[in-house]
JSON list of C-alpha atoms in Angstrom, two decimals:
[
{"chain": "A", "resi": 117, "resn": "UNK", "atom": "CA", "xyz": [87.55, 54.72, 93.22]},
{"chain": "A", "resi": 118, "resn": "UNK", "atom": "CA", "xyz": [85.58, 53.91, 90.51]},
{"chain": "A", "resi": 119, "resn": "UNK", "atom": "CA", "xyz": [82.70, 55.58, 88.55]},
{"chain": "A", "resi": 120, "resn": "UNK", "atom": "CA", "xyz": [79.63, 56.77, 90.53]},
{"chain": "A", "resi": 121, "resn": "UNK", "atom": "CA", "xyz": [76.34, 55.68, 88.77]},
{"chain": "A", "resi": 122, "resn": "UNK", "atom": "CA", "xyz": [74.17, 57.50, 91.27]},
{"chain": "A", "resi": 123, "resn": "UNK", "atom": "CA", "xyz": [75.43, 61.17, 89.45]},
{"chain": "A", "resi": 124, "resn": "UNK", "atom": "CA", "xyz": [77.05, 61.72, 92.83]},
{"chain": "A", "resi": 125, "resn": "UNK", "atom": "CA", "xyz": [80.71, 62.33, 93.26]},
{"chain": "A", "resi": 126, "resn": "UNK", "atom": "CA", "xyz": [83.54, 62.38, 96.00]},
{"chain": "A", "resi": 127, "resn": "UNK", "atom": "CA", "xyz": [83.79, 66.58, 96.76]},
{"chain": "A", "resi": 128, "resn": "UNK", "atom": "CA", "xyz": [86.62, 68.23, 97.65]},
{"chain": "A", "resi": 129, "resn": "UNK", "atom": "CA", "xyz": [87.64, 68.61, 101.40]},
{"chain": "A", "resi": 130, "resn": "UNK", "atom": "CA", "xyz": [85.83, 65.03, 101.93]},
{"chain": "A", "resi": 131, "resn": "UNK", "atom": "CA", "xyz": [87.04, 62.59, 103.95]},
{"chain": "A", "resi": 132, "resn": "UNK", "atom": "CA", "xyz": [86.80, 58.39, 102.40]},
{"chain": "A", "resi": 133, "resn": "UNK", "atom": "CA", "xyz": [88.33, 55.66, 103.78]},
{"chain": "A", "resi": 134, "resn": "UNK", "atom": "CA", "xyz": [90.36, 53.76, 100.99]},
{"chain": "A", "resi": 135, "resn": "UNK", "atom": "CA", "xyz": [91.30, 50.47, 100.83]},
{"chain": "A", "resi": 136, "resn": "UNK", "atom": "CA", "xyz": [94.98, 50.15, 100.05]},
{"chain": "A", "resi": 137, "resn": "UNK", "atom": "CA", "xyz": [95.22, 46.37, 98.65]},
{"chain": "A", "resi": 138, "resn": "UNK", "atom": "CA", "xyz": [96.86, 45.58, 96.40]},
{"chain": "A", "resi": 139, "resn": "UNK", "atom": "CA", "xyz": [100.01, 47.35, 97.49]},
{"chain": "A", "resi": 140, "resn": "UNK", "atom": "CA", "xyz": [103.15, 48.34, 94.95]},
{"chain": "A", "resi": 141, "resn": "UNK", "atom": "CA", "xyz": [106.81, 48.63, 96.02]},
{"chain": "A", "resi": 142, "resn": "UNK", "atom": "CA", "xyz": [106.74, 50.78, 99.32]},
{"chain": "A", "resi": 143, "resn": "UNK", "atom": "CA", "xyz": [103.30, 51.56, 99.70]},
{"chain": "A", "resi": 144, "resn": "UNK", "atom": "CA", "xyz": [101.42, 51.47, 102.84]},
{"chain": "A", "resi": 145, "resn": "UNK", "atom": "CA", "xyz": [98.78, 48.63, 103.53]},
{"chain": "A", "resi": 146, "resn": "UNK", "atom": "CA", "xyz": [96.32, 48.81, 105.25]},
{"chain": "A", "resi": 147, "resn": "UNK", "atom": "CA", "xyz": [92.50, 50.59, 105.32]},
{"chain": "A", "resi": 148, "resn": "UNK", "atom": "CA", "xyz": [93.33, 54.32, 105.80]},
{"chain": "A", "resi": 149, "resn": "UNK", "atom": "CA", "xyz": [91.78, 57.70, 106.06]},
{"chain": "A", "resi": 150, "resn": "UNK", "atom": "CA", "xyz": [92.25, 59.90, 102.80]},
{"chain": "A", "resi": 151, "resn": "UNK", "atom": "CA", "xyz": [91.30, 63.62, 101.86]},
{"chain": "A", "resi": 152, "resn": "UNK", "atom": "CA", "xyz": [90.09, 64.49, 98.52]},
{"chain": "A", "resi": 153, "resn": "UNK", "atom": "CA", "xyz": [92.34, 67.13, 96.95]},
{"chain": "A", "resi": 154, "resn": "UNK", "atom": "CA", "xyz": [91.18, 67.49, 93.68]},
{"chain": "A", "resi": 155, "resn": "UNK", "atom": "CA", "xyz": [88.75, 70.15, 92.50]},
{"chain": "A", "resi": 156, "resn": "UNK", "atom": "CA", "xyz": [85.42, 69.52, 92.52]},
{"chain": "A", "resi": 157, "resn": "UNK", "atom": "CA", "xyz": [84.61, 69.89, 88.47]},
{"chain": "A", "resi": 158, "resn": "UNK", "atom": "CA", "xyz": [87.46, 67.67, 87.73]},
{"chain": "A", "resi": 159, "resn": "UNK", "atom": "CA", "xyz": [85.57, 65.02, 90.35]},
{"chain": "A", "resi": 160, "resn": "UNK", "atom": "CA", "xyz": [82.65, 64.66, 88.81]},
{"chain": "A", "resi": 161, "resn": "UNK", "atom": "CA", "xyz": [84.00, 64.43, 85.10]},
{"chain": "A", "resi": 162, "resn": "UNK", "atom": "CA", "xyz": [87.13, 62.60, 85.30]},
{"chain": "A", "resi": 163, "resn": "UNK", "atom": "CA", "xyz": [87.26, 58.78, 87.02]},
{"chain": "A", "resi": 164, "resn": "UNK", "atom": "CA", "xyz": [90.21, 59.18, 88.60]},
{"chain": "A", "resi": 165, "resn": "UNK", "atom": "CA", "xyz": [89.66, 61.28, 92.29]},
{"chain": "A", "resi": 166, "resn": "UNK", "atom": "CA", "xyz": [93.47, 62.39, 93.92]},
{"chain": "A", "resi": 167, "resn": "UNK", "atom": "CA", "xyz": [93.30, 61.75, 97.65]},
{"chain": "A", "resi": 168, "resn": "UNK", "atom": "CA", "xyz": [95.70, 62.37, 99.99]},
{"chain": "A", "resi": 169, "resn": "UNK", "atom": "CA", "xyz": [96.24, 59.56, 102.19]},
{"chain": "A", "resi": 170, "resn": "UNK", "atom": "CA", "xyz": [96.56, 60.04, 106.08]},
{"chain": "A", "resi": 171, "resn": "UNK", "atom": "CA", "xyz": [98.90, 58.28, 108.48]},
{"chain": "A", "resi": 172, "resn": "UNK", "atom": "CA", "xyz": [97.78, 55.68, 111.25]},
{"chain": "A", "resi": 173, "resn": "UNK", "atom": "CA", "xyz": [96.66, 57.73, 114.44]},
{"chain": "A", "resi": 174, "resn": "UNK", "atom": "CA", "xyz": [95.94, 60.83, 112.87]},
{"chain": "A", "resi": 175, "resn": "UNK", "atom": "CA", "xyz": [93.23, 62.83, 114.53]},
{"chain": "A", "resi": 176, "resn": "UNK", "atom": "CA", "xyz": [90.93, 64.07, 111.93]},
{"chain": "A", "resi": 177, "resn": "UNK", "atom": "CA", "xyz": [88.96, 67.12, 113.63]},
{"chain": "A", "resi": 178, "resn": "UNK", "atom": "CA", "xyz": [85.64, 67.82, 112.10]},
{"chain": "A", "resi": 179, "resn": "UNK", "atom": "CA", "xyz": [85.34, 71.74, 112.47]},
{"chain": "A", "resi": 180, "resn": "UNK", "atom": "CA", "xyz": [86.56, 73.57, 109.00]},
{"chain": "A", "resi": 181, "resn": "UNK", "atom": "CA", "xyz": [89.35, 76.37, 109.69]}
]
């Protein structure tokens, strides 16, 4: 993901969908679902987001638990 010029920034808990082109070794192709899980202050002043990427046919359920 690269740098937002619009002062906004990917939050954590967010959901993006990422795609995963070009691949390396045994990673997974394809467009896919992925949950930010890095802290929000480190979001909006680093340029590099961590996201947890979710599988094919996941459910993702809206309500927060």
């Amino acid at each position: 993901m690269g740098r937002m010029t619009d002062k906004s920034f990917p939050k954590r808990e967010e959901i993006y969908w990422g795609d995963l082109e070009p691949t390396r070794g045994g990673e997974t192709q394809k467009i896919r679902p992925g949950l930010v899980i890095s802290n929000d202050l480190g979001n909006e002043t680093s340029q590099v987001v961590m996201i947890a990427q979710a599988k094919s046919g996941v459910f993702i359920h809206s309500k927060k638990f």
